[in-house]
Short mmCIF file of C-alpha atoms and ligand atoms in Angstrom, two decimals:
data_model
loop_
_atom_site.label_atom_id
_atom_site.label_comp_id
_atom_site.label_asym_id
_atom_site.label_seq_id
_atom_site.Cartn_x
_atom_site.Cartn_y
_atom_site.Cartn_z
CA MET A 1 14.21 -13.88 -25.25
CA THR A 2 13.30 -16.98 -23.29
CA ALA A 3 10.19 -17.88 -20.99
CA THR A 4 12.12 -18.13 -17.42
CA LYS A 5 11.58 -20.66 -15.06
CA ILE A 6 10.60 -19.59 -11.64
CA HIS A 7 8.89 -20.25 -7.52
CA ALA A 8 5.89 -18.30 -7.05
CA ALA A 9 3.17 -19.02 -4.77
CA VAL A 10 0.15 -19.62 -5.79
CA CYS A 11 -3.93 -18.86 -5.20
CA ARG A 12 -5.67 -21.50 -6.51
CA LYS A 13 -8.45 -21.20 -4.72
CA PHE A 14 -10.22 -18.19 -2.30
CA GLY A 15 -9.60 -19.11 1.29
CA ALA A 16 -7.12 -21.86 1.01
CA PRO A 17 -3.65 -21.72 2.03
CA LEU A 18 -0.89 -20.38 -1.11
CA THR A 19 1.53 -23.13 -2.37
CA VAL A 20 3.93 -22.85 -4.04
CA GLU A 21 5.35 -24.01 -7.11
CA GLN A 22 6.59 -23.39 -10.05
CA LEU A 23 5.81 -21.47 -13.23
CA SER A 24 6.90 -19.72 -16.63
CA LEU A 25 7.74 -16.01 -16.19
CA ALA A 26 7.33 -15.04 -20.01
CA ALA A 27 9.79 -12.74 -21.47
CA PRO A 28 8.88 -8.91 -20.69
CA GLY A 29 7.75 -7.87 -24.16
CA ASP A 30 7.56 -3.87 -25.71
CA GLY A 31 7.04 -0.87 -22.84
CA GLU A 32 8.33 -4.44 -19.46
CA LEU A 33 10.72 -5.24 -18.17
CA GLN A 34 11.63 -7.75 -15.18
CA VAL A 35 12.58 -7.37 -12.05
CA ARG A 36 14.47 -10.36 -9.75
CA VAL A 37 12.57 -9.82 -6.81
CA ALA A 38 15.39 -9.13 -3.50
CA PHE A 39 12.03 -8.45 -1.07
CA CYS A 40 8.06 -8.67 -0.77
CA ALA A 41 6.11 -7.36 2.06
CA ILE A 42 2.31 -8.78 2.56
CA CYS A 43 -0.39 -5.75 2.47
CA HIS A 44 -3.74 -6.68 3.50
CA SER A 45 -4.96 -6.13 0.18
CA ASP A 46 -2.99 -9.34 -0.72
CA ILE A 47 -5.09 -10.48 1.87
CA HIS A 48 -8.47 -9.71 0.96
CA TYR A 49 -7.81 -11.12 -2.91
CA ALA A 50 -7.13 -14.12 -1.31
CA ALA A 51 -9.70 -14.77 0.11
CA GLY A 52 -12.19 -13.79 -2.14
CA ALA A 53 -12.61 -10.30 -0.77
CA TRP A 54 -12.99 -8.75 -3.79
CA GLY A 55 -13.26 -11.37 -6.75
CA GLY A 56 -10.44 -11.73 -9.35
CA ARG A 57 -8.92 -13.95 -11.58
CA LEU A 58 -8.01 -17.42 -10.92
CA PRO A 59 -5.63 -18.65 -10.76
CA ALA A 60 -3.21 -15.96 -9.50
CA VAL A 61 -0.23 -14.54 -7.39
CA TYR A 62 -0.14 -12.14 -5.22
CA GLY A 63 2.05 -9.44 -3.92
CA HIS A 64 2.22 -6.14 -4.92
CA GLU A 65 4.69 -4.29 -2.81
CA ALA A 66 8.57 -5.32 -3.52
CA ALA A 67 12.00 -4.17 -4.81
CA GLY A 68 14.23 -5.62 -6.35
CA VAL A 69 16.68 -6.07 -9.95
CA VAL A 70 16.14 -5.66 -13.05
CA GLU A 71 17.13 -8.23 -14.85
CA ALA A 72 15.88 -7.44 -18.68
CA VAL A 73 14.55 -5.17 -20.48
CA GLY A 74 11.84 -4.96 -23.01
CA ALA A 75 12.05 -2.74 -26.41
CA GLY A 76 10.84 1.37 -25.42
CA VAL A 77 11.84 1.12 -22.40
CA ASP A 78 13.51 4.27 -21.17
CA GLY A 79 14.72 5.18 -17.68
CA ALA A 80 15.78 1.68 -16.59
CA THR A 81 18.90 -0.90 -17.56
CA VAL A 82 19.87 -4.43 -16.44
CA GLY A 83 20.97 -4.55 -13.01
CA ASP A 84 19.38 -1.72 -11.50
CA GLN A 85 17.88 -1.78 -8.02
CA VAL A 86 13.91 -0.42 -7.97
CA VAL A 87 11.48 -0.48 -6.27
CA VAL A 88 7.90 -2.12 -8.14
CA THR A 89 4.59 -1.26 -7.59
CA LEU A 90 1.02 -2.06 -8.98
CA LEU A 91 0.63 1.69 -10.52
CA ARG A 92 1.21 0.82 -13.77
CA ALA A 93 -0.43 3.24 -15.89
CA CYS A 94 -0.58 3.76 -19.65
CA GLY A 95 0.95 8.22 -18.91
CA ARG A 96 -1.52 9.77 -22.00
CA CYS A 97 -5.21 9.72 -20.69
CA HIS A 98 -7.43 12.12 -19.45
CA HIS A 99 -6.11 10.40 -16.10
CA CYS A 100 -3.01 10.73 -16.63
CA ALA A 101 -2.52 13.88 -17.92
CA ARG A 102 -4.36 15.50 -14.84
CA GLY A 103 -1.57 13.87 -12.95
CA GLU A 104 -4.20 11.22 -11.87
CA SER A 105 -2.47 8.59 -12.91
CA GLN A 106 -3.62 6.12 -9.37
CA VAL A 107 -6.57 5.84 -11.40
CA CYS A 108 -5.52 5.39 -15.23
CA GLY A 109 -7.64 3.04 -16.26
CA VAL A 110 -6.71 2.01 -20.06
CA LYS A 111 -5.19 -1.54 -20.21
CA LEU A 112 -2.50 -2.56 -21.06
CA ALA A 113 -1.00 -5.25 -22.90
CA LEU A 114 0.04 -7.38 -19.62
CA ASP A 115 -3.52 -6.99 -18.64
CA ARG A 116 -5.28 -8.30 -21.82
CA ASN A 117 -2.44 -11.50 -21.17
CA SER A 118 -0.72 -12.31 -18.56
CA PRO A 119 3.00 -13.35 -18.87
CA LEU A 120 2.61 -16.24 -16.32
CA SER A 121 1.66 -20.23 -16.58
CA ASP A 122 1.47 -22.99 -14.77
CA SER A 123 3.78 -27.16 -15.27
CA ASP A 124 0.23 -27.58 -17.79
CA GLY A 125 0.28 -24.07 -19.82
CA ASN A 126 -2.27 -22.69 -18.59
CA PRO A 127 -2.47 -19.19 -17.40
CA VAL A 128 -1.96 -18.18 -13.92
CA ALA A 129 -2.80 -14.16 -13.43
CA GLN A 130 -0.70 -11.09 -12.17
CA GLY A 131 -2.50 -10.80 -8.97
CA LEU A 132 -3.15 -6.56 -7.90
CA ARG A 133 -0.70 -6.55 -11.32
CA THR A 134 2.37 -7.12 -9.82
CA ALA A 135 2.36 -10.96 -8.29
CA ALA A 136 5.81 -10.12 -6.38
CA PHE A 137 4.99 -13.57 -4.24
CA ALA A 138 7.62 -14.93 -6.94
CA GLU A 139 11.27 -15.19 -7.52
CA ARG A 140 10.63 -12.67 -10.56
CA THR A 141 8.03 -10.44 -12.06
CA VAL A 142 7.22 -8.92 -15.95
CA VAL A 143 5.56 -5.70 -14.89
CA HIS A 144 5.64 -2.75 -17.59
CA HIS A 145 7.97 -0.32 -16.52
CA SER A 146 5.66 2.58 -15.51
CA GLN A 147 4.72 0.88 -12.36
CA VAL A 148 8.61 1.05 -11.26
CA VAL A 149 11.24 3.70 -9.49
CA VAL A 150 14.80 3.14 -10.28
CA ILE A 151 16.46 3.89 -6.79
CA ASP A 152 20.27 4.36 -5.73
CA LYS A 153 22.05 0.68 -5.67
CA GLU A 154 22.49 2.23 -1.63
CA MET A 155 19.17 2.05 -0.67
CA PRO A 156 18.65 -1.24 1.82
CA LEU A 157 15.70 -2.59 -1.02
CA ALA A 158 13.99 -4.62 2.51
CA ALA A 159 12.73 -0.85 3.53
CA ALA A 160 12.59 0.12 0.05
CA SER A 161 9.52 -2.84 -0.92
CA LEU A 162 7.17 -1.18 1.81
CA LEU A 163 7.14 2.17 -0.42
CA ALA A 164 5.83 0.45 -3.15
CA CYS A 165 2.57 -0.13 -0.77
CA GLY A 166 1.81 0.88 2.51
CA VAL A 167 4.19 3.91 2.87
CA ILE A 168 2.98 6.32 -0.16
CA THR A 169 -0.87 5.38 1.06
CA GLY A 170 -0.88 6.78 4.29
CA HIS A 171 1.80 9.21 3.68
CA GLY A 172 0.31 10.10 0.37
CA ALA A 173 -2.81 9.93 2.14
CA VAL A 174 -2.21 12.80 4.49
CA THR A 175 0.52 15.39 1.76
CA ASN A 176 -1.16 14.55 -1.21
CA THR A 177 -5.00 13.46 -0.87
CA ALA A 178 -5.83 15.59 2.03
CA GLY A 179 -2.40 18.12 2.34
CA VAL A 180 -2.19 18.67 5.21
CA ARG A 181 -1.88 22.14 7.00
CA PRO A 182 1.02 22.82 9.22
CA GLY A 183 -1.12 23.29 13.10
CA SER A 184 -3.83 21.21 11.99
CA SER A 185 -5.54 18.44 13.81
CA THR A 186 -4.90 14.96 12.97
CA VAL A 187 -7.17 11.87 13.91
CA THR A 188 -5.41 8.21 12.13
CA ILE A 189 -7.69 5.14 12.82
CA GLY A 190 -6.08 2.37 12.49
CA ALA A 191 -1.95 2.24 13.84
CA GLY A 192 -1.23 -0.32 11.47
CA GLY A 193 1.68 -0.43 8.75
CA VAL A 194 -1.04 2.12 7.13
CA GLY A 195 -1.75 4.32 9.35
CA LEU A 196 1.57 4.68 11.01
CA ASN A 197 2.38 6.00 7.73
CA CYS A 198 -0.30 8.63 8.96
CA ILE A 199 0.95 9.43 11.66
CA GLN A 200 4.53 10.10 10.28
CA GLY A 201 2.91 11.70 7.44
CA ALA A 202 1.80 14.71 9.50
CA LYS A 203 3.99 15.02 11.92
CA ALA A 204 5.88 15.99 8.55
CA CYS A 205 3.19 18.01 7.56
CA GLY A 206 3.53 19.37 11.41
CA ALA A 207 -0.01 18.92 12.99
CA HIS A 208 0.02 19.79 15.70
CA ALA A 209 -2.33 17.60 17.69
CA ASN A 210 -1.62 14.38 15.43
CA ILE A 211 -4.00 11.36 17.65
CA ALA A 212 -3.49 7.74 16.56
CA VAL A 213 -6.74 5.36 17.23
CA ASP A 214 -6.57 1.86 17.61
CA VAL A 215 -8.23 -0.59 20.16
CA SER A 216 -3.89 -2.47 20.38
CA ASP A 217 -2.10 -0.58 23.33
CA ALA A 218 0.68 -2.21 21.04
CA LYS A 219 0.26 -0.48 18.32
CA LEU A 220 -0.98 3.16 19.63
CA LYS A 221 3.07 2.93 21.25
CA ALA A 222 4.13 2.46 17.73
CA ALA A 223 2.32 4.94 16.46
CA THR A 224 4.08 7.89 19.03
CA ALA A 225 6.98 6.62 18.56
CA PHE A 226 5.76 6.98 14.64
CA GLY A 227 4.94 10.51 16.02
CA ALA A 228 1.55 10.43 17.28
CA THR A 229 0.88 13.06 20.23
CA HIS A 230 -2.82 11.61 21.06
CA VAL A 231 -3.12 8.27 21.46
CA VAL A 232 -6.71 6.86 22.15
CA ASN A 233 -8.02 3.52 22.66
CA PRO A 234 -12.02 3.21 21.89
CA GLY A 235 -12.05 -0.23 24.42
CA MET A 236 -10.97 1.64 27.43
CA CYS A 237 -12.35 4.91 26.47
CA ASP A 238 -15.40 7.80 24.89
CA ALA A 239 -12.70 7.95 22.04
CA LYS A 240 -15.68 11.53 20.63
CA SER A 241 -15.27 12.73 24.07
CA GLU A 242 -11.76 13.17 24.09
CA VAL A 243 -11.25 13.48 20.17
CA ARG A 244 -13.18 16.40 21.09
CA ALA A 245 -11.79 17.25 24.78
CA ILE A 246 -7.82 17.31 22.45
CA THR A 247 -9.00 19.30 19.45
CA LYS A 248 -11.14 21.48 21.19
CA GLY A 249 -14.66 20.16 18.93
CA GLY A 250 -13.02 18.13 16.58
CA ALA A 251 -10.86 17.35 14.28
CA ASP A 252 -9.67 18.88 10.65
CA TYR A 253 -8.66 15.66 8.86
CA VAL A 254 -9.66 12.35 10.04
CA PHE A 255 -7.78 9.68 8.56
CA VAL A 256 -9.51 5.98 8.22
CA ALA A 257 -6.75 3.59 7.26
CA VAL A 258 -8.60 0.43 8.23
CA GLY A 259 -11.33 -1.61 6.02
CA ILE A 260 -14.32 -1.68 8.40
CA THR A 261 -17.36 0.64 7.70
CA GLU A 262 -17.96 1.42 11.35
CA ALA A 263 -14.07 3.35 11.43
CA VAL A 264 -15.76 5.29 7.73
CA GLU A 265 -19.06 6.29 10.39
CA GLN A 266 -16.92 6.81 13.22
CA GLY A 267 -14.51 8.90 11.91
CA LEU A 268 -17.76 10.85 11.07
CA THR A 269 -18.24 11.89 14.30
CA LEU A 270 -14.53 12.88 14.88
CA LEU A 271 -14.68 15.89 12.34
CA ARG A 272 -14.88 19.33 13.36
CA ARG A 273 -17.22 21.56 11.35
CA GLY A 274 -15.77 22.35 7.30
CA GLY A 275 -12.96 19.22 8.26
CA ALA A 276 -12.34 16.06 5.64
CA LEU A 277 -13.48 12.63 5.77
CA VAL A 278 -10.03 10.79 4.45
CA LEU A 279 -10.94 7.04 3.66
CA VAL A 280 -7.61 5.23 2.90
CA GLY A 281 -8.21 1.35 4.01
CA MET A 282 -10.28 -0.45 1.50
CA PRO A 283 -13.38 -3.14 3.37
CA ALA A 284 -14.91 -5.84 0.95
CA ALA A 285 -16.64 -5.41 -2.06
CA GLY A 286 -20.52 -3.62 -2.06
CA ALA A 287 -19.49 -3.27 1.54
CA THR A 288 -21.43 0.46 2.96
CA ALA A 289 -21.49 2.41 5.42
CA ARG A 290 -24.75 5.08 6.66
CA LEU A 291 -23.91 8.90 6.85
CA GLU A 292 -25.60 10.74 7.58
CA VAL A 293 -26.32 13.68 4.54
CA LEU A 294 -27.93 16.65 6.15
CA GLY A 295 -25.26 17.08 9.00
CA ILE A 296 -22.68 16.71 6.27
CA ALA A 297 -24.08 19.38 4.53
CA ASP A 298 -24.34 21.62 7.24
CA LYS A 299 -20.81 21.75 8.43
CA ALA A 300 -18.83 22.63 4.96
CA GLN A 301 -17.39 18.40 5.49
CA ARG A 302 -15.24 16.61 2.68
CA ILE A 303 -15.13 13.15 2.00
CA LEU A 304 -11.88 11.35 0.21
CA GLY A 305 -11.27 8.67 -1.37
CA SER A 306 -7.22 8.41 -1.23
CA LYS A 307 -6.50 5.89 -3.42
CA MET A 308 -2.49 4.89 -2.74
CA GLY A 309 -2.08 7.83 -1.67
CA ALA A 310 -2.82 9.85 -4.99
CA ALA A 311 1.32 9.31 -4.63
CA ARG A 312 3.28 10.48 -8.79
CA ILE A 313 5.14 7.63 -7.66
CA HIS A 314 8.08 8.75 -10.36
CA VAL A 315 8.34 11.95 -7.35
CA ASP A 316 7.34 10.98 -3.83
CA ILE A 317 8.79 8.11 -4.03
CA PRO A 318 12.08 9.76 -4.41
CA GLN A 319 10.77 12.36 -1.58
CA LEU A 320 10.20 9.68 1.01
CA ILE A 321 14.48 7.92 0.10
CA HIS A 322 15.50 11.57 1.41
CA SER A 323 13.61 11.62 4.42
CA TYR A 324 14.55 8.21 5.23
CA ARG A 325 17.98 8.90 4.88
CA ALA A 326 17.46 12.06 6.77
CA GLY A 327 16.15 10.27 9.64
CA ARG A 328 12.38 12.03 9.41
CA LEU A 329 10.79 8.41 7.83
CA LYS A 330 11.25 5.68 10.36
CA LEU A 331 10.96 2.41 7.04
CA ASP A 332 12.75 0.03 8.77
CA GLU A 333 10.59 0.47 11.95
CA LEU A 334 7.94 -0.87 10.38
CA ILE A 335 9.65 -4.55 9.56
CA SER A 336 8.10 -6.95 11.71
CA ALA A 337 10.04 -10.61 10.31
CA ARG A 338 11.10 -11.37 7.18
CA TYR A 339 9.93 -15.27 5.65
CA PRO A 340 11.37 -17.00 3.03
CA LEU A 341 8.99 -18.14 0.40
CA ALA A 342 7.58 -21.52 1.66
CA GLN A 343 6.74 -20.02 4.28
CA ILE A 344 4.06 -17.55 3.64
CA ASN A 345 0.88 -18.95 4.72
CA GLU A 346 2.61 -18.49 8.42
CA ALA A 347 3.74 -15.00 7.88
CA ILE A 348 0.45 -13.93 6.57
CA ALA A 349 -1.33 -15.93 9.18
CA GLU A 350 0.76 -13.47 11.77
CA VAL A 351 -0.67 -10.94 9.59
CA LYS A 352 -4.15 -11.46 11.11
CA ARG A 353 -3.69 -12.08 13.86
CA GLY A 354 -2.58 -8.24 14.50
CA ALA A 355 1.03 -8.88 15.82
CA ALA A 356 2.56 -7.55 13.02
CA LEU A 357 3.80 -4.06 11.27
CA ARG A 358 5.29 -5.23 7.96
CA ASN A 359 5.95 -8.91 7.22
CA LEU A 360 8.29 -9.65 4.56
CA ILE A 361 8.93 -12.74 2.04
CA ALA A 362 12.64 -12.43 1.19
CA PHE A 363 14.36 -14.01 -1.24
CA GLU A 364 18.37 -12.84 -0.83
ZN1 ZN B 1 -0.61 -2.98 -0.71
ZN1 ZN B 2 -3.66 6.29 -18.06
#
């Protein structure tokens, strides 16, 4: 197989607008497959990377919340064939290391061939990095087979794309990382694309008090539609006393679904003795929070980091599709607008303004 020409949104300088360019995409190697991207949602992680908050190589193509159709399959791939509909995630895993063996493949650190050599190159033949291991702000992508989940042909690809990151990150933080038990009280700080999925995850787990905290009344309204039983706007009231009144002393679980360190500090004040603070949002590299250590030990509180909702994508994504079909999981309601690739900078600007839950780049 030879290389394919594709259009992709390239970041050449942190903080500058992305440029849509024609790139060359190498054919899939062993264990890899090529996917024609149908939809790729814009996640805050793409925006953080493009702004330079987390470093990384340039030039790069971001976009990691995608769904599409398998176009070509390399040697040694089973479980996916040409024509299959797939969700494409950034979770690339070796399947053999200590973490993978323990069911923690989301933190697999083994470098695979695609980590060493990007399949993308520009018109001068210079390599272009696969940002977030996916590079799906592009017509096509080549990824490792561990990153894709085959879904049935009736599942709409626009809704399916959201399952690649935002939904599993929020929902999984509640169901996998925290393991919220029925009758619990939960607080979610930040009712955006990820926070709303914490809220619908908490509803699915049977949380009796499911509290959304956000400074935007529009997002709090969405939170109610996604299952929040109470909403708190810290711009209008004292969030701590409000949450303590609702939960009679503090929540069993607090999910911080924004990448703001002050929200981590605030989150701890909303927690009951013995409760768990779950860190879901990711701030800039090097950002630190101030926490009173004695209080955490004395109150037997737990702080849990949740990467990608601790998702086992081949188990969780089919389950979430089942819930969507049964009307228990909202996906279509998360989609704010669809943009062609040429308008990706406008789509990103909308997300930055806080006006959108999820904007999709649509290739079909
Ligand atoms: Zn993401
Ligand atoms: Zn591994």
